[in-house]
Coordinates of C-alpha atoms and ligand atoms in Angstrom, one line a residue:
M1 CA 54.1 -14.4 11.5
V2 CA 50.8 -14.3 9.1
V3 CA 47.6 -15.1 11.0
K4 CA 46.7 -18.5 9.8
K5 CA 44.1 -19.4 12.7
I6 CA 41.6 -17.0 14.5
C7 CA 39.3 -17.8 17.3
G8 CA 36.5 -15.9 18.0
I9 CA 35.4 -16.0 21.7
G10 CA 31.5 -15.2 22.3
A11 CA 29.1 -16.2 19.3
G12 CA 26.6 -13.3 19.8
Y13 CA 25.6 -10.3 17.7
V14 CA 29.1 -9.3 17.2
G15 CA 31.1 -12.4 17.4
G16 CA 28.8 -14.7 14.9
P17 CA 28.8 -12.1 12.2
T18 CA 32.1 -10.7 12.3
C19 CA 34.0 -14.0 12.4
S20 CA 31.6 -15.3 9.5
V21 CA 32.8 -12.4 7.5
I22 CA 36.4 -12.8 8.3
A23 CA 36.2 -16.1 7.3
L24 CA 34.1 -15.2 3.9
K25 CA 36.7 -12.8 3.0
C26 CA 40.0 -14.9 4.3
P27 CA 39.7 -18.4 2.7
D28 CA 43.2 -18.8 3.7
I29 CA 42.3 -18.4 7.5
Q30 CA 40.6 -20.8 9.8
V31 CA 38.0 -19.2 11.5
T32 CA 36.5 -20.7 14.7
V33 CA 33.8 -19.5 16.9
V34 CA 33.7 -20.4 20.4
D35 CA 30.8 -20.0 23.2
V36 CA 30.0 -21.1 26.8
N37 CA 26.5 -21.3 25.3
H38 CA 26.0 -24.9 24.0
E39 CA 22.3 -24.4 22.5
K40 CA 24.0 -21.4 20.7
I41 CA 26.4 -23.0 19.2
A42 CA 24.3 -25.9 18.1
Q43 CA 22.0 -23.4 16.6
W44 CA 25.4 -22.0 14.8
N45 CA 25.6 -25.2 13.5
S46 CA 22.0 -25.8 12.2
E47 CA 19.8 -24.3 9.7
K48 CA 18.2 -22.0 12.0
L49 CA 20.6 -19.7 13.0
P50 CA 20.4 -18.1 16.8
I51 CA 20.2 -14.1 15.1
Y52 CA 18.4 -12.8 12.0
E53 CA 20.6 -10.5 10.4
P54 CA 19.9 -10.0 6.3
G55 CA 22.5 -11.7 4.4
L56 CA 24.0 -13.7 7.3
D57 CA 22.6 -17.2 6.3
E58 CA 23.8 -16.9 2.9
V59 CA 27.7 -16.0 4.5
V60 CA 27.6 -19.0 7.1
E61 CA 26.3 -21.4 4.1
K62 CA 29.2 -20.6 2.0
C63 CA 31.7 -20.8 5.0
R64 CA 30.8 -22.9 7.6
G65 CA 32.6 -26.4 7.7
R66 CA 35.0 -24.9 4.9
N67 CA 37.2 -22.3 7.2
L68 CA 34.3 -21.4 9.4
F69 CA 33.4 -23.6 12.4
F70 CA 31.4 -22.9 15.6
S71 CA 32.4 -24.9 18.7
T72 CA 32.0 -25.2 22.4
D73 CA 35.8 -26.7 22.9
M74 CA 37.0 -23.4 23.8
R75 CA 40.6 -24.6 24.7
L76 CA 41.3 -26.3 21.5
A77 CA 40.3 -23.2 19.6
I78 CA 42.2 -20.9 21.9
Q79 CA 45.4 -23.0 21.8
E80 CA 45.4 -23.6 17.8
A81 CA 45.0 -19.9 17.3
D82 CA 47.3 -17.3 16.4
L83 CA 45.0 -14.3 17.2
I84 CA 41.7 -14.3 19.7
F85 CA 39.0 -11.9 19.5
I86 CA 37.4 -11.3 22.7
S87 CA 33.6 -10.5 21.6
V88 CA 31.9 -11.5 24.7
N89 CA 28.9 -9.4 26.3
T90 CA 30.0 -6.3 28.7
P91 CA 26.8 -5.6 30.2
T92 CA 25.8 -2.9 32.7
K93 CA 26.4 -4.3 36.2
T94 CA 23.5 -5.1 38.2
F95 CA 25.0 -5.2 41.9
G96 CA 28.1 -3.7 43.7
N97 CA 30.5 -0.9 43.1
G98 CA 28.8 0.9 39.7
Q99 CA 25.8 -0.9 39.7
G100 CA 23.4 0.3 36.9
R101 CA 26.1 2.3 35.2
A102 CA 29.7 0.6 35.2
A103 CA 30.3 -2.2 32.5
D104 CA 30.4 -5.5 34.1
L105 CA 33.7 -7.0 32.7
K106 CA 33.5 -10.4 34.4
Y107 CA 32.8 -12.1 30.9
V108 CA 36.3 -10.5 29.7
E109 CA 38.0 -11.3 32.6
N110 CA 37.0 -15.1 32.5
T111 CA 38.4 -15.2 29.0
A112 CA 41.2 -13.6 29.6
R113 CA 41.8 -16.1 32.7
I114 CA 40.8 -19.3 29.9
I115 CA 43.5 -17.7 27.4
A116 CA 46.2 -17.2 30.1
E117 CA 45.7 -20.9 31.3
V118 CA 45.4 -22.6 28.3
A119 CA 47.9 -20.8 25.6
T120 CA 51.0 -22.4 25.3
E121 CA 52.4 -20.2 22.2
D122 CA 52.5 -16.4 21.8
K123 CA 49.1 -15.1 21.1
I124 CA 47.5 -11.6 19.9
V125 CA 44.6 -11.0 22.0
V126 CA 42.2 -8.7 20.3
E127 CA 39.6 -6.9 22.2
K128 CA 36.2 -6.6 20.3
S129 CA 33.7 -6.4 22.9
T130 CA 33.2 -2.7 23.9
V131 CA 35.0 -1.9 27.0
P132 CA 36.1 0.9 29.1
V133 CA 39.0 2.8 28.4
R134 CA 42.4 1.2 29.7
A135 CA 40.5 -2.4 30.1
A136 CA 43.4 -3.5 27.9
E137 CA 45.6 -2.6 30.8
S138 CA 43.4 -5.3 33.3
I139 CA 43.3 -8.1 30.6
L140 CA 47.0 -7.8 30.2
H141 CA 47.7 -7.9 34.0
I142 CA 45.7 -10.7 34.1
L143 CA 47.2 -12.7 31.1
R144 CA 50.9 -11.7 32.6
A145 CA 49.8 -13.0 36.1
N146 CA 48.8 -16.2 35.0
H147 CA 50.7 -17.1 31.5
K148 CA 52.7 -20.5 31.1
P149 CA 56.8 -19.6 31.0
G150 CA 58.0 -18.2 27.6
V151 CA 54.3 -17.1 26.3
S152 CA 53.7 -13.4 25.5
F153 CA 50.5 -11.7 24.6
Q154 CA 49.9 -8.7 22.8
I155 CA 46.7 -6.9 23.5
L156 CA 45.1 -4.9 20.7
S157 CA 41.9 -2.9 20.5
N158 CA 39.6 -3.2 17.9
P159 CA 36.1 -2.1 18.4
E160 CA 33.2 -3.3 16.5
F161 CA 31.0 -0.3 14.8
L162 CA 29.0 -2.7 12.6
A163 CA 25.1 -1.7 13.5
E164 CA 22.4 -4.6 14.0
G165 CA 19.9 -5.2 11.4
T166 CA 22.8 -4.2 8.4
A167 CA 25.5 -6.3 10.2
I168 CA 26.6 -7.6 7.3
E169 CA 26.7 -4.8 4.7
N170 CA 28.8 -2.7 7.6
L171 CA 31.2 -5.5 8.1
V172 CA 31.7 -6.2 4.2
N173 CA 32.0 -2.6 3.6
P174 CA 33.0 -0.5 6.6
D175 CA 33.3 3.3 6.9
R176 CA 36.7 2.4 9.0
V177 CA 38.2 -0.2 10.8
L178 CA 40.2 1.1 14.1
I179 CA 43.1 -0.9 15.6
G180 CA 44.9 0.5 18.8
G181 CA 48.0 -1.1 20.4
H182 CA 51.2 -0.5 22.1
D183 CA 53.5 2.0 20.7
S184 CA 56.3 -0.9 20.8
P185 CA 57.8 -2.8 18.1
E186 CA 55.9 -5.8 19.1
G187 CA 52.5 -3.3 19.6
R188 CA 53.4 -2.3 16.0
A189 CA 53.8 -5.8 14.6
A190 CA 50.4 -7.0 16.1
I191 CA 48.7 -4.1 14.6
E192 CA 50.5 -4.8 11.3
Q193 CA 49.0 -8.5 11.8
L194 CA 45.7 -7.5 12.2
A195 CA 45.8 -5.2 9.5
Q196 CA 46.7 -7.7 7.1
V197 CA 43.5 -10.1 8.0
Y198 CA 41.3 -7.0 7.3
E199 CA 43.1 -6.1 4.4
H200 CA 41.9 -9.2 2.6
W201 CA 38.9 -6.8 1.5
I202 CA 39.1 -3.4 3.2
S203 CA 41.6 -1.0 1.6
R204 CA 44.7 0.3 3.8
E205 CA 43.3 4.2 4.0
K206 CA 40.6 2.5 5.8
I207 CA 42.4 1.2 8.4
F208 CA 42.8 3.3 11.4
T209 CA 45.5 2.7 13.7
T210 CA 45.8 4.6 17.2
N211 CA 47.3 3.9 20.7
T212 CA 45.1 1.5 22.4
W213 CA 43.2 3.8 24.9
S214 CA 42.2 6.1 22.0
S215 CA 40.8 2.8 20.6
E216 CA 38.6 1.9 23.5
L217 CA 37.9 5.6 24.2
S218 CA 36.8 6.2 20.4
K219 CA 34.2 3.4 20.4
L220 CA 32.4 5.0 23.6
A221 CA 32.6 8.1 22.1
A222 CA 30.7 6.7 18.8
N223 CA 28.1 5.7 20.5
A224 CA 27.6 8.8 22.5
F225 CA 27.6 10.9 19.5
L226 CA 24.8 8.8 17.7
A227 CA 22.7 8.5 20.9
Q228 CA 23.2 12.2 21.7
R229 CA 22.2 13.1 17.8
I230 CA 18.8 10.9 18.6
S231 CA 17.9 12.7 21.7
S232 CA 18.7 16.2 20.4
I233 CA 16.5 15.6 17.7
N234 CA 13.7 13.7 19.8
S235 CA 14.3 16.9 22.2
L236 CA 13.4 19.1 19.2
S237 CA 10.3 16.8 18.6
A238 CA 8.5 18.0 22.3
V239 CA 9.4 21.8 21.0
C240 CA 7.6 20.7 17.9
E241 CA 4.2 19.3 19.4
V242 CA 3.8 22.0 21.4
T243 CA 4.7 25.0 18.5
G244 CA 3.1 23.6 15.3
A245 CA 6.7 23.1 13.9
D246 CA 7.0 19.8 12.2
V247 CA 10.3 17.8 13.4
S248 CA 10.7 15.9 9.9
E249 CA 10.9 19.4 8.2
V250 CA 13.1 20.6 10.7
A251 CA 15.7 17.7 10.9
S252 CA 15.7 17.8 6.7
A253 CA 16.3 22.0 6.9
I254 CA 19.4 21.2 9.4
G255 CA 20.3 18.2 8.0
L256 CA 21.2 20.6 4.4
D257 CA 24.1 21.9 6.4
S258 CA 27.0 20.1 5.7
R259 CA 28.4 20.5 8.9
I260 CA 25.2 18.6 10.8
G261 CA 24.5 16.4 7.9
S262 CA 21.0 14.2 7.2
K263 CA 21.9 10.8 8.9
F264 CA 20.7 10.1 12.3
L265 CA 17.9 12.9 12.5
Q266 CA 15.0 10.5 12.8
A267 CA 12.8 11.4 15.5
S268 CA 11.2 8.6 17.3
V269 CA 9.7 6.9 20.6
G270 CA 13.5 6.7 21.6
F271 CA 16.7 4.8 20.8
G272 CA 17.1 1.1 22.3
G273 CA 19.3 -1.7 21.5
S274 CA 22.3 -3.1 23.6
C275 CA 24.6 -0.6 23.3
F276 CA 23.8 3.1 23.4
Q277 CA 22.3 3.4 26.9
K278 CA 24.9 0.4 28.1
D279 CA 27.7 3.1 26.7
L280 CA 26.5 5.8 27.7
L281 CA 26.4 4.9 31.2
N282 CA 29.7 3.4 31.2
L283 CA 31.1 6.6 30.0
V284 CA 29.5 8.8 32.7
Y285 CA 30.4 6.2 35.2
I286 CA 33.9 6.7 33.9
C287 CA 33.9 10.2 34.1
E288 CA 32.6 10.4 37.5
C289 CA 35.4 8.2 38.5
L290 CA 37.8 10.6 36.9
N291 CA 36.5 13.5 38.9
L292 CA 34.7 15.1 35.7
P293 CA 31.4 15.5 37.4
Q294 CA 30.4 18.2 34.7
V295 CA 31.2 16.0 31.7
A296 CA 29.3 12.9 33.4
A297 CA 26.5 15.2 33.6
Y298 CA 26.3 16.4 30.0
W299 CA 26.0 12.8 28.6
Q300 CA 23.9 11.6 31.3
Q301 CA 21.4 14.3 29.9
V302 CA 21.4 11.9 26.5
I303 CA 19.9 9.0 28.5
D304 CA 17.5 11.2 30.4
M305 CA 15.9 12.6 27.3
N306 CA 15.5 9.3 25.9
E307 CA 13.6 7.9 29.1
Y308 CA 11.5 11.2 28.3
Q309 CA 10.8 10.5 25.0
K310 CA 9.5 7.1 25.9
S311 CA 7.3 8.4 29.1
R312 CA 6.0 11.1 26.4
F313 CA 4.9 8.6 23.8
S314 CA 3.3 6.4 26.3
T315 CA 1.3 9.3 27.8
K316 CA 0.3 10.5 24.7
V317 CA -1.2 7.2 24.0
I318 CA -3.0 6.7 27.6
V319 CA -4.1 10.4 27.5
S320 CA -5.7 10.4 23.9
L321 CA -7.6 7.1 24.9
F322 CA -9.5 9.1 27.3
N323 CA -7.1 8.6 30.2
T324 CA -7.8 5.3 30.7
V325 CA -6.6 2.0 28.7
T326 CA -7.9 -0.4 31.1
D327 CA -9.5 -3.2 29.8
K328 CA -8.9 -2.0 26.2
H329 CA -7.2 -3.9 23.8
I330 CA -4.4 -2.3 22.0
A331 CA -2.1 -3.7 19.5
I332 CA 1.6 -3.3 19.5
L333 CA 3.0 -3.6 15.8
G334 CA 6.9 -4.1 16.4
F335 CA 8.7 -5.5 19.4
A336 CA 12.2 -5.5 18.3
F337 CA 14.7 -2.7 19.0
K338 CA 14.5 -1.8 15.6
K339 CA 13.9 -3.0 11.8
N340 CA 15.5 -5.9 10.5
T341 CA 16.9 -7.5 13.6
G342 CA 14.7 -10.1 16.2
D343 CA 17.0 -8.4 18.9
T344 CA 14.5 -6.7 21.8
R345 CA 17.5 -5.7 24.2
D346 CA 16.4 -2.5 25.6
S347 CA 13.8 -1.8 22.9
P348 CA 11.0 1.0 23.5
A349 CA 8.5 -1.2 22.9
I350 CA 9.3 -2.9 26.2
Y351 CA 8.8 0.4 28.1
V352 CA 5.5 1.7 26.0
A353 CA 4.1 -2.1 26.8
K354 CA 4.8 -2.2 30.4
S355 CA 3.2 1.6 30.7
L356 CA 0.4 0.3 29.1
L357 CA 0.1 -3.2 31.1
D358 CA 0.5 -1.0 34.3
E359 CA -2.4 1.0 33.4
G360 CA -4.5 -2.3 32.9
A361 CA -4.5 -2.8 28.9
V362 CA -4.7 -5.9 27.3
L363 CA -1.8 -6.0 24.7
H364 CA -2.1 -7.5 21.1
I365 CA 2.0 -7.9 19.8
Y366 CA 3.2 -8.6 16.6
D367 CA 6.8 -8.8 15.5
P368 CA 8.2 -10.3 12.2
K369 CA 11.3 -11.6 13.8
V370 CA 10.7 -11.5 17.4
Q371 CA 9.5 -15.3 19.0
E372 CA 6.3 -15.5 21.6
A373 CA 9.1 -16.6 24.3
L374 CA 11.1 -13.7 24.3
I375 CA 8.4 -11.1 24.1
M376 CA 6.6 -13.0 27.2
D377 CA 10.3 -13.4 28.7
N378 CA 10.8 -9.2 28.4
L379 CA 7.2 -8.1 29.9
M380 CA 7.0 -10.9 32.6
A381 CA 10.5 -10.0 33.9
C382 CA 9.3 -7.0 36.1
S383 CA 5.4 -7.7 35.9
D384 CA 3.3 -9.7 38.1
S385 CA 2.4 -13.0 37.1
H386 CA -1.0 -12.2 36.5
V387 CA -0.4 -9.7 33.5
K388 CA 0.2 -12.8 31.8
N389 CA -3.3 -13.4 30.9
R390 CA -3.5 -9.6 29.3
I391 CA -0.5 -10.2 26.8
H392 CA -1.3 -11.8 23.2
V393 CA 1.3 -12.6 21.0
Y394 CA 0.1 -13.2 17.0
Q395 CA 2.0 -14.4 13.8
D396 CA 0.7 -11.3 11.6
A397 CA -0.3 -7.8 12.1
Y398 CA -4.3 -8.1 10.8
S399 CA -4.8 -11.0 13.3
A400 CA -3.1 -8.6 16.1
V401 CA -5.4 -5.6 15.3
E402 CA -8.6 -7.3 15.3
N403 CA -10.9 -5.7 17.6
T404 CA -8.5 -3.5 19.0
H405 CA -8.8 0.6 20.3
A406 CA -5.7 1.4 19.3
L407 CA -2.5 0.3 17.1
V408 CA 0.6 1.6 18.5
L409 CA 4.0 1.1 16.3
C410 CA 7.1 0.8 17.6
T411 CA 9.4 -0.9 15.2
E412 CA 10.0 0.4 11.6
W413 CA 9.6 -2.5 9.8
D414 CA 8.9 -1.8 6.3
E415 CA 6.3 -4.6 6.0
F416 CA 4.1 -2.3 8.3
I417 CA 3.7 0.4 6.0
E418 CA 2.8 -1.7 3.0
L419 CA -0.3 -2.8 5.5
D420 CA -4.0 -2.6 4.3
Y421 CA -5.0 0.2 6.5
E422 CA -8.5 0.4 4.8
K423 CA -9.1 -3.3 6.3
I424 CA -7.3 -2.7 9.5
Y425 CA -9.8 0.2 10.1
S426 CA -12.6 -1.9 9.4
Q427 CA -11.3 -4.4 12.1
M428 CA -10.9 -2.4 14.9
T429 CA -13.2 -0.8 17.6
K430 CA -14.2 2.7 16.6
P431 CA -13.2 5.6 17.5
A432 CA -10.0 3.9 15.7
Y433 CA -6.6 5.3 16.8
I434 CA -3.1 4.9 15.4
F435 CA 0.0 6.0 17.4
D436 CA 3.2 5.8 15.0
G437 CA 5.8 6.0 17.0
R438 CA 8.4 6.0 14.2
K439 CA 7.1 8.5 11.9
I440 CA 6.7 5.7 9.1
L441 CA 3.1 6.0 7.9
D442 CA 1.3 8.4 5.5
H443 CA -0.7 10.1 8.3
T444 CA -2.7 12.1 6.0
R445 CA -4.0 9.1 4.1
L446 CA -4.7 7.1 7.7
Q447 CA -6.8 10.2 8.6
N448 CA -8.7 10.3 5.3
I449 CA -9.5 6.5 5.9
G450 CA -10.8 7.5 9.8
F451 CA -8.4 6.8 12.1
I452 CA -7.3 9.3 14.8
V453 CA -3.7 9.6 14.2
Q454 CA -1.1 10.6 16.8
T455 CA 2.7 10.7 15.8
I456 CA 6.1 12.3 17.2
G457 CA 7.3 15.6 16.8
K458 CA 4.1 17.0 14.6
R459 CA 0.8 17.9 15.8
L460 CA -2.1 16.4 13.6
N461 CA -5.6 17.9 13.3
R462 CA -7.8 15.2 13.3
I463 CA -9.9 15.3 9.9
P464 CA -13.6 13.9 10.1
V465 CA -14.2 11.7 7.1
S466 CA -17.7 12.0 5.6
R467 CA -17.7 8.8 3.0
T468 CA -21.2 10.2 1.9
W469 CA -20.3 13.6 1.1
G470 CA -16.7 12.7 -0.2
S471 CA -15.1 15.8 1.0
S472 CA -13.2 16.0 4.2
T473 CA -13.3 19.1 6.6
Q474 CA -10.2 20.0 8.7
L475 CA -11.0 21.1 12.4
Ligands
NAI501 P1 26.0 -11.2 22.9 O1 25.4 -11.3 24.4 O2 24.7 -11.1 21.8 O3 27.3 -12.2 22.9 C1 28.2 -12.4 23.7 C2 28.3 -13.9 23.8 O4 29.4 -14.3 24.4 C3 27.1 -15.0 24.3 O5 26.8 -15.7 23.3 C4 27.7 -15.3 25.5 O6 27.7 -16.9 25.9 C5 29.1 -15.4 25.2 N1 30.2 -15.6 26.4 C6 30.0 -14.6 27.7 N2 31.0 -15.1 28.1 C7 31.9 -16.0 27.5 C8 33.2 -16.6 27.9 N3 33.8 -17.0 29.1 N4 33.4 -17.9 27.2 C9 32.9 -18.0 26.0 N5 31.8 -17.3 25.4 C10 31.1 -16.3 26.5 O7 26.6 -9.8 22.8 P2 26.8 -9.1 21.7 O8 25.8 -7.8 21.2 O9 27.3 -9.9 20.6 O10 28.2 -8.1 22.1 C11 28.9 -8.3 22.3 C12 30.0 -6.9 22.6 O11 30.3 -6.3 21.4 C13 29.7 -6.4 24.0 O12 30.8 -5.7 24.3 C14 29.1 -5.0 23.1 O13 29.0 -3.9 23.8 C15 29.7 -5.2 22.0 N6 28.9 -4.3 20.5 C16 27.9 -4.9 20.1 C17 27.4 -4.3 19.0 C18 25.7 -5.1 18.7 O14 25.1 -4.1 17.9 N7 25.1 -6.2 19.6 C19 27.9 -3.6 18.2 C20 29.3 -3.3 18.2 C21 29.7 -3.6 19.7

């Protein structure tokens, strides 16, 4: 069988862009993306898509209404499809067994139940969501216990490796596509059918097939390794700050070793996003359940180091501002968890902002792509209602920094590099502080303007500037 119709369940950060690129690259396949969230589907059908991703608007515009459809009619889309991607969220459980660590598979399970109920013909069901290893077994169990007579299912694992902010680029030109399936004639046939979809634009050598469990575990492993690199370089940033070494120099020096490589060695305020922490917690939980406490403790430390890094940075801001930020106005530039996305899930900016609010600060927040309502939702979620008066959201960086004591840079948006810092300095209360949580600014230049600058993984000596004498002396 050749796949002619695809249904993508879950129109989020993964399901939306993934299905859009499949539609772009496979004009002969009809792709329908469905979601329980009616508002989100309405946005996918409008001019203003529910997520920001560079290049996404163009892809959707080209395909929508041609062979790409967004719908809330999940039953019809499932019934018609030969192949179904499950791209629903798999958040950390917030209660019950495994609370705070295990992945909550309730959305995946709901999806499996609907597929079983609706399907009247054979289907290939593809796990695209990140799931615990052996989740396919549970899905198959549900499908087989509820299916209609004569209908059979093949389950494949096809984890998604895209990164938000570069999703379209990653989907169009991935490092690899991983497909895991059952080692049986039917399983191998299903793998082949999915591989043929990808072969519309990806060469066969990049399509890597494994057994189902290896594929499921590889996604958790990939995120664990990526997060571990960030925590490793961040741990060294603390050593640099005490010793006078510069973490950027250390990262460059070790990155030149081809066994280590230079990517993912940027020290920062810490990692965020909806995946790294969730997937690490899930891996830790799985290891504990498998009675592998040493392995669990090893990966737990990657999360602990990230918490330490966020807390070290917030403390640095407070201590530098004479150990009190009560009633001080502080600008937070960047609220998304990284540049080129409007996603704030687990953003380090939330941690920093909350720490400052707890100390009584008044926050002026600006992010190029995060709406005011989302910023407020994040900060009000665990705060008293009275802090609302101490949170102000601005539509541009210059308005945000006006009359503030400090500027705290939390997201590495390119536009923050290009700002006119002379102008910003003139608008701020003195002494004016900059805390660069992403290491993207020209610190020497900022010091020459007059700012007191603090960053990650480097001790910056204060350079007093004498505009009259035209020279600066290092203390
Ligand atoms: P998301 O929260 O943006 O989207 C999930 C969507 O699924 C939501 O719109 C929700 O309404 C919908 N949904 C939930 N239950 C449903 C149901 N029963 N029927 C129909 N729709 C339903 O989540 P996101 O970020 O797209 O992640 C999805 C999965 O992909 C997760 O397992 C995540 O770990 C994984 N992943 C995420 C990446 C990312 O960068 N966000 C990258 C790679 C994997």
